[in-house]
Amino acid sequence: MTSHRDLAALAEGYVLGTLEESEAQAFAAHLAECEDCRRDARELSAVAEGLGKAAPQVAPPAALRARVLQAATAAVRQQATVDRPRFGGAPPAAAPAVTTPPSTSRWGWLALAASLVAIVLAWTTWQSRQDAALARADRENAERRVASLEAQVQSLQGTVKTATHTRAVLAASDLTRVDLAGQAPSPGASGRVFWSPQHGLVFAATNLPPLPAGRVYQLWIVAEAPISAGILSDGPASGAGTVNSPPVSATPKAFAVTIEPEGGRPAPTGPMLLLGALN
Amino acid sequence: MPSTDCRGNRMFEPLATATLVSPARVFPTRAVLQLQSIREPALAVEVYERTTNQASECGQLSDTDPAANRALMAQLVAGDPLALAELYDLHGSMVYSLAMRILGQTNDAEEVVQEVFTQVWRQAERYDPSRATVEGWLLMMTRARALDAVRARSARPDTRTRVALPDLPSAQPGQDALVLTSEAVSQLRLALGALDEPLRVPIELAYYEGLSQREIAERLAQPLGTVKTRMRTALTRLRTSLWAEDSR
């Protein structure tokens, strides 16, 4: 048998964790029954802690903190172990296992309980999915409503701007009215330009011919060169359209409407439908 | 009194005077109360991040109140992520420093710090105050993890047993592990520096490199008996330095 003296000499290696496996086990067993060695080991483990603290102190990088805390708290926590009956232990006195097998009614109850749990779980899961789907639908609805309201506001702002401009033009002291007559492709069409050098123009046309697909009506201010006054709003289906346009620096000689590819052109390219000269 | 600063330079200032204010003490109570209602750990940590001052200057060791440490452990067992943040603020630097001393590489050391705090978070209820102080426990885990990393890095067949963390029963039931003051640590550091090389090297090989006594004997080409005697002598001196101030 190993003497106390031999075992006590293992204390240093033990606290440093540098003993061979067999030595460590022998010392651990000895610790349980030797008060002196326990005290020794206790003090020596304080020395070990001191060695750990004696390392040159360096500050960790600042970014490490967030990384460590995020990673650590993301880890699944271990549940505190609960004392439960062990397998292989003495069976409870009332255990019927030896005499009778578990009765079918007990298993029946267990099965019923299990299926109840399953049903509740399924229902809860379904419910929460429904809730999530509802919440998502609500959010999508709200987003759609916001988008539609924004569009309405924008359109109203356009309307107000147009109305304000129209009023300014029509009330202008330098207002001139120019009638536009239908040209060869559309003799029945007509239009009117209300022109104010100070405020710009307001144009309205009626009886315009149907537009081929991908084409628009474009109004021109004919000065030295034609200047686009804009594309006629309103649907071509009605054969009517209006344009509001700001003043231009050039002196207009005439106004004309042509058919142009969608989006309009910087200079007229298509057939002329309406023309009216400024007196 | 000479000691070393965080960069390992000698300096003439006792460590004990260069203590940091613990974030636990400056943390505003109201904010704590607010934060305690946040159940999402990551979010709580983030909020904590934004509301506390980062107090990591040169990372000097400071005394932490054992009772405060214990309170933090209780909060951790309850699953409070803020307690982990506080524990990191108190001891993260100490853990990192030991990992750096053993591994010498910032990447590996950072990995070890992350592993240690993850282990703390997962196994907080395993901490036993009669076996080690909170710091001693953190250092044991740090050392074990760092030495594992050294072994993994060296890819040499591991013939030796892992560094077994000592499993100490308390001297008397209900008695806590001995607490080291920062003053004691600086005494120990001085005593370690004052050891002659033949006494100091085996201790350092054992603690910082995890070599067994047999391996130390091989490395130093000395008889095993000599190594054992020298380690015993060295540790006895260090132990004496720790309790020199006390009545022991």
Coordinates of C-alpha atoms in Angstrom, one line a residue:
Chain A
M1 CA 0.0 0.0 0.0
T2 CA 1.2 3.5 -0.9
S3 CA 2.2 5.5 2.1
H4 CA 0.7 8.9 3.0
R5 CA 4.0 10.4 2.3
D6 CA 4.1 9.1 -1.2
L7 CA 0.5 10.2 -1.8
A8 CA 1.0 13.6 -0.3
A9 CA 3.8 14.2 -2.8
L10 CA 1.3 14.0 -5.6
A11 CA -0.6 17.1 -4.4
E12 CA 1.3 19.5 -6.7
G13 CA 0.9 17.4 -9.8
Y14 CA -2.8 16.9 -8.9
V15 CA -3.7 20.6 -8.7
L16 CA -1.8 21.3 -11.9
G17 CA -3.5 18.4 -13.6
T18 CA -0.2 16.9 -14.7
L19 CA -0.4 13.5 -13.0
E20 CA -0.7 10.2 -14.9
E21 CA -4.2 8.9 -14.8
S22 CA -3.5 6.2 -12.2
E23 CA -1.7 8.7 -9.9
A24 CA -4.6 11.2 -10.1
Q25 CA -7.1 8.5 -9.2
A26 CA -5.0 7.4 -6.2
F27 CA -4.6 10.9 -4.9
A28 CA -8.3 11.7 -5.4
A29 CA -9.2 8.7 -3.4
H30 CA -6.7 9.7 -0.7
L31 CA -8.1 13.2 -0.5
A32 CA -11.5 11.9 0.5
E33 CA -10.0 10.5 3.8
C34 CA -7.0 12.8 4.5
E35 CA -7.8 16.2 6.1
D36 CA -4.2 17.4 5.8
C37 CA -4.0 16.6 2.1
R38 CA -7.3 18.4 1.5
R39 CA -6.0 21.5 3.1
D40 CA -2.8 21.2 1.1
A41 CA -4.7 20.7 -2.2
R42 CA -6.9 23.7 -1.3
E43 CA -4.0 26.0 -0.8
L44 CA -2.2 24.6 -3.8
S45 CA -5.2 25.1 -6.0
A46 CA -5.1 28.8 -5.0
V47 CA -1.5 28.8 -6.2
A48 CA -2.7 27.3 -9.5
E49 CA -5.3 30.1 -9.8
G50 CA -2.5 32.5 -9.1
L51 CA -0.4 31.1 -11.9
G52 CA -3.3 31.6 -14.2
K53 CA -3.6 35.2 -13.1
A54 CA 0.2 35.7 -13.2
A55 CA 0.0 35.6 -17.0
P56 CA 0.9 38.9 -18.6
Q57 CA -2.4 40.8 -18.8
V58 CA -3.5 41.8 -22.3
A59 CA -6.7 43.5 -23.1
P60 CA -8.8 41.4 -25.5
P61 CA -9.9 43.1 -28.8
A62 CA -13.0 45.2 -28.2
A63 CA -14.9 43.4 -31.0
L64 CA -14.4 40.1 -29.1
R65 CA -17.0 41.0 -26.5
A66 CA -20.0 41.1 -28.7
R67 CA -18.9 38.0 -30.6
V68 CA -18.4 36.0 -27.4
L69 CA -21.7 37.1 -25.9
Q70 CA -23.7 36.5 -29.0
A71 CA -22.1 33.0 -29.6
A72 CA -22.4 32.0 -26.0
T73 CA -26.0 33.0 -25.4
A74 CA -27.0 31.4 -28.7
A75 CA -25.9 28.0 -27.3
V76 CA -28.5 25.8 -25.9
R77 CA -28.5 25.8 -22.1
Q78 CA -28.2 22.6 -20.3
Q79 CA -31.1 21.8 -18.1
A80 CA -30.3 21.4 -14.5
T81 CA -30.3 17.7 -13.8
V82 CA -33.3 16.5 -11.9
D83 CA -33.1 13.6 -9.5
R84 CA -35.0 10.8 -11.2
P85 CA -35.3 7.2 -10.3
R86 CA -32.5 5.2 -11.7
F87 CA -32.8 2.2 -13.8
G88 CA -31.5 -0.9 -12.0
G89 CA -32.4 0.5 -8.6
A90 CA -34.6 -1.3 -6.2
P91 CA -38.1 -1.4 -7.5
P92 CA -40.7 0.5 -5.5
A93 CA -42.4 -1.7 -2.9
A94 CA -45.8 -1.4 -4.7
A95 CA -44.4 -2.1 -8.1
P96 CA -46.7 -4.6 -9.8
A97 CA -44.1 -5.5 -12.4
V98 CA -43.1 -8.8 -10.8
T99 CA -46.6 -10.1 -10.4
T100 CA -48.7 -8.6 -13.2
P101 CA -47.9 -7.0 -16.5
P102 CA -49.0 -3.4 -16.9
S103 CA -52.8 -3.5 -17.4
T104 CA -54.1 -2.7 -20.8
S105 CA -56.4 0.0 -19.3
R106 CA -53.3 1.8 -18.0
W107 CA -51.7 1.7 -21.4
G108 CA -55.0 2.8 -22.8
W109 CA -55.0 5.8 -20.6
L110 CA -51.4 6.6 -21.5
A111 CA -52.2 6.3 -25.2
L112 CA -55.2 8.6 -24.7
A113 CA -53.1 11.1 -22.8
A114 CA -50.4 11.0 -25.5
S115 CA -52.9 11.5 -28.3
L116 CA -54.5 14.4 -26.4
V117 CA -51.1 16.0 -26.0
A118 CA -50.5 15.4 -29.7
I119 CA -53.9 17.0 -30.6
V120 CA -53.3 20.0 -28.4
L121 CA -49.8 20.4 -29.8
A122 CA -51.1 20.1 -33.4
W123 CA -53.9 22.6 -32.7
T124 CA -51.5 25.0 -31.0
T125 CA -49.1 24.8 -34.0
W126 CA -51.9 25.2 -36.4
Q127 CA -53.3 28.1 -34.4
S128 CA -49.9 29.9 -34.3
R129 CA -49.4 29.3 -38.0
Q130 CA -52.9 30.8 -38.6
D131 CA -52.0 33.7 -36.4
A132 CA -48.8 34.2 -38.3
A133 CA -50.6 34.0 -41.7
L134 CA -53.2 36.4 -40.5
A135 CA -50.6 38.8 -39.3
R136 CA -48.8 38.5 -42.6
A137 CA -52.0 39.1 -44.5
D138 CA -52.8 42.1 -42.3
R139 CA -49.4 43.6 -43.0
E140 CA -49.7 43.0 -46.8
N141 CA -53.1 44.6 -46.8
A142 CA -51.8 47.6 -44.9
E143 CA -48.9 47.9 -47.3
R144 CA -51.3 47.8 -50.2
R145 CA -53.5 50.4 -48.7
V146 CA -50.6 52.7 -48.0
A147 CA -49.4 52.3 -51.6
S148 CA -52.8 53.0 -53.0
L149 CA -53.3 56.1 -50.8
E150 CA -49.9 57.4 -51.9
A151 CA -50.9 56.9 -55.5
Q152 CA -54.2 58.8 -54.8
V153 CA -52.4 61.6 -53.1
Q154 CA -49.9 61.9 -56.0
S155 CA -52.7 61.9 -58.6
L156 CA -54.7 64.5 -56.6
Q157 CA -51.6 66.7 -56.3
G158 CA -51.3 66.4 -60.1
T159 CA -54.9 67.4 -60.5
V160 CA -54.6 70.4 -58.2
K161 CA -51.5 71.5 -60.0
T162 CA -53.2 71.3 -63.4
A163 CA -56.3 73.1 -62.1
T164 CA -54.2 75.9 -60.6
H165 CA -52.3 76.2 -63.8
T166 CA -55.4 76.2 -65.9
R167 CA -57.0 79.0 -63.7
A168 CA -53.8 81.0 -63.9
V169 CA -53.7 80.7 -67.7
L170 CA -57.5 81.4 -68.2
A171 CA -57.3 84.4 -65.9
A172 CA -54.2 85.8 -67.5
S173 CA -54.4 89.4 -68.9
D174 CA -52.3 88.3 -71.9
L175 CA -54.5 85.4 -72.8
T176 CA -54.9 84.5 -76.5
R177 CA -57.2 81.8 -77.9
V178 CA -56.1 79.8 -80.9
D179 CA -58.4 77.4 -82.7
L180 CA -56.9 74.4 -84.2
A181 CA -58.5 72.9 -87.3
G182 CA -58.6 69.2 -88.3
Q183 CA -56.1 68.4 -91.0
A184 CA -56.3 65.8 -93.8
P185 CA -56.2 62.6 -91.8
S186 CA -58.9 63.8 -89.4
P187 CA -61.0 66.7 -90.8
G188 CA -63.6 66.4 -88.0
A189 CA -61.2 66.9 -85.2
S190 CA -60.8 70.3 -83.5
G191 CA -58.9 71.8 -80.7
R192 CA -58.3 75.1 -78.8
V193 CA -55.2 76.5 -77.3
F194 CA -55.4 79.1 -74.6
W195 CA -52.1 80.8 -74.6
S196 CA -50.6 83.2 -72.1
P197 CA -46.9 84.1 -72.7
Q198 CA -46.7 84.7 -69.0
H199 CA -48.3 81.4 -67.7
G200 CA -48.1 79.0 -70.6
L201 CA -50.9 77.1 -72.3
V202 CA -54.0 75.0 -71.8
F203 CA -55.1 72.8 -74.6
A204 CA -58.1 70.8 -75.2
A205 CA -59.1 68.7 -78.3
T206 CA -62.2 66.7 -79.3
N207 CA -63.1 64.3 -82.1
L208 CA -59.6 63.0 -82.5
P209 CA -59.3 59.8 -84.5
P210 CA -58.5 56.5 -82.9
L211 CA -54.8 55.9 -82.1
P212 CA -52.9 53.0 -83.5
A213 CA -51.3 50.8 -80.7
G214 CA -48.2 52.3 -79.2
R215 CA -48.9 55.8 -80.4
V216 CA -49.8 59.0 -78.6
Y217 CA -51.0 62.6 -79.5
Q218 CA -48.3 65.2 -79.0
L219 CA -48.9 68.9 -78.9
W220 CA -46.3 71.2 -80.5
I221 CA -45.5 74.9 -80.0
V222 CA -44.3 75.9 -83.5
A223 CA -41.7 78.7 -83.1
E224 CA -38.5 78.8 -85.1
A225 CA -38.5 75.1 -84.5
P226 CA -41.3 73.0 -83.0
I227 CA -41.1 72.6 -79.2
S228 CA -43.0 69.8 -77.5
A229 CA -45.7 71.1 -75.3
G230 CA -46.5 67.6 -74.0
I231 CA -48.5 64.5 -74.6
L232 CA -52.3 64.7 -74.5
S233 CA -53.7 63.2 -71.4
D234 CA -57.0 61.4 -71.2
G235 CA -57.8 58.2 -73.1
P236 CA -57.6 58.2 -76.8
A237 CA -60.8 56.1 -76.7
S238 CA -62.8 59.3 -76.0
G239 CA -61.1 61.1 -78.8
A240 CA -60.5 64.0 -76.4
G241 CA -57.4 65.2 -74.6
T242 CA -55.9 68.0 -72.7
V243 CA -52.4 69.5 -72.2
N244 CA -51.1 72.0 -69.7
S245 CA -47.7 73.4 -70.5
P246 CA -45.5 76.0 -68.9
P247 CA -44.5 79.2 -70.8
V248 CA -41.7 79.0 -73.4
S249 CA -39.1 81.6 -74.1
A250 CA -39.6 81.5 -77.9
T251 CA -42.5 83.3 -79.6
P252 CA -45.0 80.8 -80.9
K253 CA -46.3 81.1 -84.4
A254 CA -48.6 78.2 -84.4
F255 CA -49.8 75.1 -82.5
A256 CA -50.1 71.6 -83.9
V257 CA -50.9 68.0 -82.8
T258 CA -49.2 65.0 -84.4
I259 CA -49.3 61.3 -83.8
E260 CA -46.0 60.1 -82.3
P261 CA -44.6 56.9 -80.9
E262 CA -45.3 56.2 -77.2
G263 CA -43.4 58.6 -74.9
G264 CA -43.3 61.3 -77.6
R265 CA -40.5 62.7 -79.7
P266 CA -38.3 65.8 -79.4
A267 CA -39.4 66.9 -82.9
P268 CA -42.5 65.9 -84.8
T269 CA -42.3 62.8 -87.0
G270 CA -45.8 61.6 -87.5
P271 CA -48.9 62.8 -89.4
M272 CA -50.3 66.1 -88.4
L273 CA -53.9 66.1 -87.1
L274 CA -54.5 69.6 -85.9
L275 CA -53.0 73.0 -86.8
G276 CA -53.8 76.5 -85.7
A277 CA -51.8 79.7 -86.3
L278 CA -51.3 82.4 -83.7
N279 CA -52.4 85.7 -85.1
Chain B
M1 CA 7.5 47.6 -5.8
P2 CA 8.1 46.3 -9.3
S3 CA 5.4 44.4 -11.2
T4 CA 4.5 44.0 -14.8
D5 CA 1.9 45.9 -16.8
C6 CA -0.5 44.4 -19.3
R7 CA 2.1 44.4 -22.0
G8 CA 4.5 42.5 -19.9
N9 CA 6.7 45.5 -19.2
R10 CA 8.2 46.0 -15.8
M11 CA 6.7 48.9 -13.9
F12 CA 6.8 50.3 -10.5
E13 CA 3.2 50.4 -9.5
P14 CA 1.5 47.8 -7.4
L15 CA -1.3 46.1 -9.3
A16 CA -3.7 46.6 -6.6
T17 CA -3.8 50.3 -7.1
A18 CA -4.5 50.1 -10.8
T19 CA -8.0 48.6 -10.5
L20 CA -10.7 49.2 -13.0
V21 CA -14.1 50.2 -11.9
S22 CA -16.3 47.2 -12.3
P23 CA -19.1 47.8 -14.7
A24 CA -21.3 46.0 -12.3
R25 CA -20.9 49.0 -10.0
V26 CA -21.4 51.7 -12.6
F27 CA -24.3 50.1 -14.3
P28 CA -27.4 52.2 -13.8
T29 CA -30.0 50.4 -11.7
R30 CA -33.0 51.6 -13.7
A31 CA -31.4 50.3 -16.9
V32 CA -30.9 46.9 -15.3
L33 CA -34.5 46.8 -14.3
Q34 CA -35.6 47.6 -17.8
L35 CA -33.2 45.2 -19.4
Q36 CA -34.3 42.4 -17.1
S37 CA -37.7 42.4 -18.9
I38 CA -36.0 41.6 -22.2
R39 CA -36.4 37.9 -22.7
E40 CA -34.4 37.6 -25.9
P41 CA -30.8 37.0 -24.9
A42 CA -29.1 38.4 -28.0
L43 CA -31.3 41.5 -27.9
A44 CA -30.6 42.0 -24.2
V45 CA -26.9 41.7 -24.8
E46 CA -27.1 44.2 -27.6
V47 CA -29.0 46.7 -25.4
Y48 CA -26.5 46.2 -22.6
E49 CA -23.8 46.8 -25.2
R50 CA -25.3 50.2 -26.0
T51 CA -25.9 51.2 -22.4
T52 CA -22.6 50.4 -20.7
N53 CA -19.3 51.9 -21.0
Q54 CA -16.6 49.6 -22.3
A55 CA -14.1 49.5 -19.4
S56 CA -11.2 47.7 -21.0
E57 CA -8.1 49.8 -20.8
C58 CA -5.0 47.8 -20.2
G59 CA -7.0 45.0 -18.7
Q60 CA -5.3 45.0 -15.2
L61 CA -6.5 42.4 -12.8
S62 CA -8.7 43.8 -10.2
D63 CA -10.3 42.4 -7.1
T64 CA -13.8 41.4 -7.5
D65 CA -16.0 40.9 -4.6
P66 CA -16.6 37.1 -4.2
A67 CA -20.1 37.8 -3.2
A68 CA -20.7 39.8 -6.4
N69 CA -19.2 36.9 -8.4
R70 CA -21.5 34.5 -6.7
A71 CA -24.5 36.7 -7.3
L72 CA -23.6 36.8 -11.0
M73 CA -23.4 33.0 -11.0
A74 CA -26.9 32.8 -9.5
Q75 CA -28.2 35.1 -12.2
L76 CA -26.5 32.9 -14.8
V77 CA -28.1 29.8 -13.5
A78 CA -31.4 31.7 -13.8
G79 CA -30.5 32.3 -17.5
D80 CA -29.9 36.0 -17.4
P81 CA -27.7 36.9 -20.4
L82 CA -26.8 40.3 -18.8
A83 CA -25.0 38.4 -16.0
L84 CA -22.8 36.8 -18.7
A85 CA -22.0 40.2 -20.1
E86 CA -21.1 41.4 -16.6
L87 CA -19.0 38.3 -16.0
Y88 CA -17.2 39.0 -19.3
D89 CA -16.6 42.6 -18.4
L90 CA -15.1 41.5 -15.0
H91 CA -13.1 38.5 -16.2
G92 CA -12.9 38.4 -20.0
S93 CA -9.5 40.1 -19.9
M94 CA -8.1 37.6 -17.4
V95 CA -9.4 34.6 -19.5
Y96 CA -8.0 36.1 -22.7
S97 CA -4.7 36.8 -21.1
L98 CA -4.2 33.2 -19.9
A99 CA -5.3 31.9 -23.3
M100 CA -2.8 34.2 -24.9
R101 CA 0.0 33.1 -22.6
I102 CA -0.7 29.5 -23.4
L103 CA -1.4 29.8 -27.1
G104 CA 0.5 32.9 -28.1
Q105 CA -1.9 33.5 -31.0
T106 CA -4.8 36.0 -31.0
N107 CA -7.1 33.9 -33.2
D108 CA -6.8 30.8 -31.1
A109 CA -7.0 32.8 -27.9
E110 CA -10.2 34.4 -29.0
E111 CA -11.6 31.0 -29.9
V112 CA -10.9 29.8 -26.4
V113 CA -12.5 32.8 -24.8
Q114 CA -15.6 32.1 -26.8
E115 CA -15.6 28.5 -25.8
V116 CA -15.1 29.2 -22.1
F117 CA -18.0 31.7 -21.9
T118 CA -20.2 29.4 -23.9
Q119 CA -19.4 26.7 -21.4
V120 CA -20.2 29.1 -18.6
W121 CA -23.5 30.0 -20.1
R122 CA -24.4 26.3 -20.7
Q123 CA -23.1 24.9 -17.4
A124 CA -23.4 27.7 -14.9
E125 CA -25.2 25.4 -12.5
R126 CA -22.2 23.1 -12.4
Y127 CA -20.1 25.8 -10.6
D128 CA -19.4 24.7 -7.1
P129 CA -18.1 27.5 -4.8
S130 CA -16.5 25.0 -2.4
R131 CA -14.1 23.7 -5.1
A132 CA -13.0 26.9 -6.7
T133 CA -13.5 30.6 -6.8
V134 CA -15.4 31.9 -9.9
E135 CA -12.1 33.1 -11.2
G136 CA -10.3 29.9 -10.4
W137 CA -13.1 28.0 -12.2
L138 CA -12.9 30.3 -15.3
L139 CA -9.1 29.8 -15.3
M140 CA -9.3 26.1 -15.1
M141 CA -11.7 25.9 -18.0
T142 CA -9.5 28.4 -19.9
R143 CA -6.4 26.3 -19.3
A144 CA -8.0 23.1 -20.2
R145 CA -9.4 24.5 -23.5
A146 CA -6.2 26.3 -24.4
L147 CA -4.1 23.2 -23.8
D148 CA -6.6 21.2 -25.9
A149 CA -6.0 23.8 -28.6
V150 CA -2.2 23.5 -28.3
R151 CA -2.5 19.7 -28.6
A152 CA -4.8 19.9 -31.6
R153 CA -2.5 22.4 -33.3
S154 CA 0.6 20.3 -32.7
A155 CA -1.1 17.2 -34.2
R156 CA 1.2 15.0 -32.2
P157 CA -0.3 11.8 -31.0
D158 CA -1.7 12.4 -27.6
T159 CA -0.2 9.8 -25.4
R160 CA -0.8 11.7 -22.3
T161 CA -4.0 12.1 -20.3
R162 CA -5.9 15.3 -20.7
V163 CA -5.2 18.0 -18.2
A164 CA -7.6 16.8 -15.5
L165 CA -9.2 19.6 -13.6
P166 CA -8.6 18.9 -9.9
D167 CA -11.8 17.7 -8.2
L168 CA -11.3 19.1 -4.7
P169 CA -13.7 18.4 -1.9
S170 CA -13.9 21.3 0.4
A171 CA -11.8 21.0 3.6
Q172 CA -15.0 21.3 5.6
P173 CA -18.5 21.2 4.4
G174 CA -19.8 24.7 3.5
Q175 CA -16.3 26.1 3.3
D176 CA -15.6 28.1 0.1
A177 CA -12.5 28.0 -1.9
L178 CA -9.7 30.4 -0.9
V179 CA -10.0 33.8 -2.4
L180 CA -6.9 35.4 -4.0
T181 CA -6.6 39.1 -3.7
S182 CA -4.9 41.1 -6.4
E183 CA -2.2 41.9 -3.9
A184 CA -1.6 38.1 -3.4
V185 CA -1.4 37.6 -7.1
S186 CA 1.2 40.3 -7.5
Q187 CA 3.2 38.7 -4.7
L188 CA 3.0 35.4 -6.5
R189 CA 4.1 37.0 -9.7
L190 CA 7.1 38.4 -8.0
A191 CA 7.9 35.1 -6.3
L192 CA 7.6 33.3 -9.7
G193 CA 10.0 35.8 -11.2
A194 CA 12.4 35.4 -8.3
L195 CA 12.6 31.6 -8.7
D196 CA 15.8 30.3 -10.2
E197 CA 15.4 28.9 -13.7
P198 CA 15.7 25.2 -12.6
L199 CA 12.8 25.7 -10.3
R200 CA 10.7 28.0 -12.4
V201 CA 10.8 26.2 -15.8
P202 CA 9.2 22.9 -14.6
I203 CA 6.3 24.9 -13.1
E204 CA 5.8 26.9 -16.3
L205 CA 6.0 23.8 -18.4
A206 CA 3.4 22.1 -16.3
Y207 CA 1.0 25.0 -16.0
Y208 CA 1.3 26.8 -19.3
E209 CA 2.2 23.9 -21.5
G210 CA 0.3 21.1 -19.7
L211 CA 3.3 18.7 -19.7
S212 CA 3.2 15.8 -17.2
Q213 CA 6.1 15.4 -14.8
R214 CA 7.4 12.6 -16.9
E215 CA 7.3 14.7 -20.0
I216 CA 9.0 17.6 -18.2
A217 CA 11.8 15.2 -17.1
E218 CA 12.2 14.1 -20.8
R219 CA 12.1 17.7 -22.1
L220 CA 14.7 18.9 -19.5
A221 CA 16.7 15.6 -19.7
Q222 CA 16.6 15.3 -15.9
P223 CA 15.7 12.4 -13.7
L224 CA 11.9 12.3 -12.8
G225 CA 12.8 12.4 -9.1
T226 CA 14.6 15.7 -9.5
V227 CA 11.7 17.2 -11.5
K228 CA 9.3 16.1 -8.8
T229 CA 11.4 17.6 -6.0
R230 CA 12.0 20.9 -7.8
M231 CA 8.3 21.3 -8.6
R232 CA 7.4 20.7 -5.0
T233 CA 10.0 23.2 -3.8
A234 CA 8.9 25.8 -6.3
L235 CA 5.2 25.4 -5.5
T236 CA 5.9 25.6 -1.8
R237 CA 7.7 28.9 -2.3
L238 CA 4.8 30.3 -4.4
R239 CA 2.4 29.1 -1.8
T240 CA 4.3 30.8 0.9
S241 CA 4.4 34.0 -1.1
L242 CA 0.6 33.9 -1.3
W243 CA -0.1 33.7 2.4
A244 CA 2.9 35.8 3.5
E245 CA 0.8 38.7 4.4
D246 CA -1.7 36.6 6.2
S247 CA -1.5 35.1 9.7
R248 CA -0.8 31.7 8.1

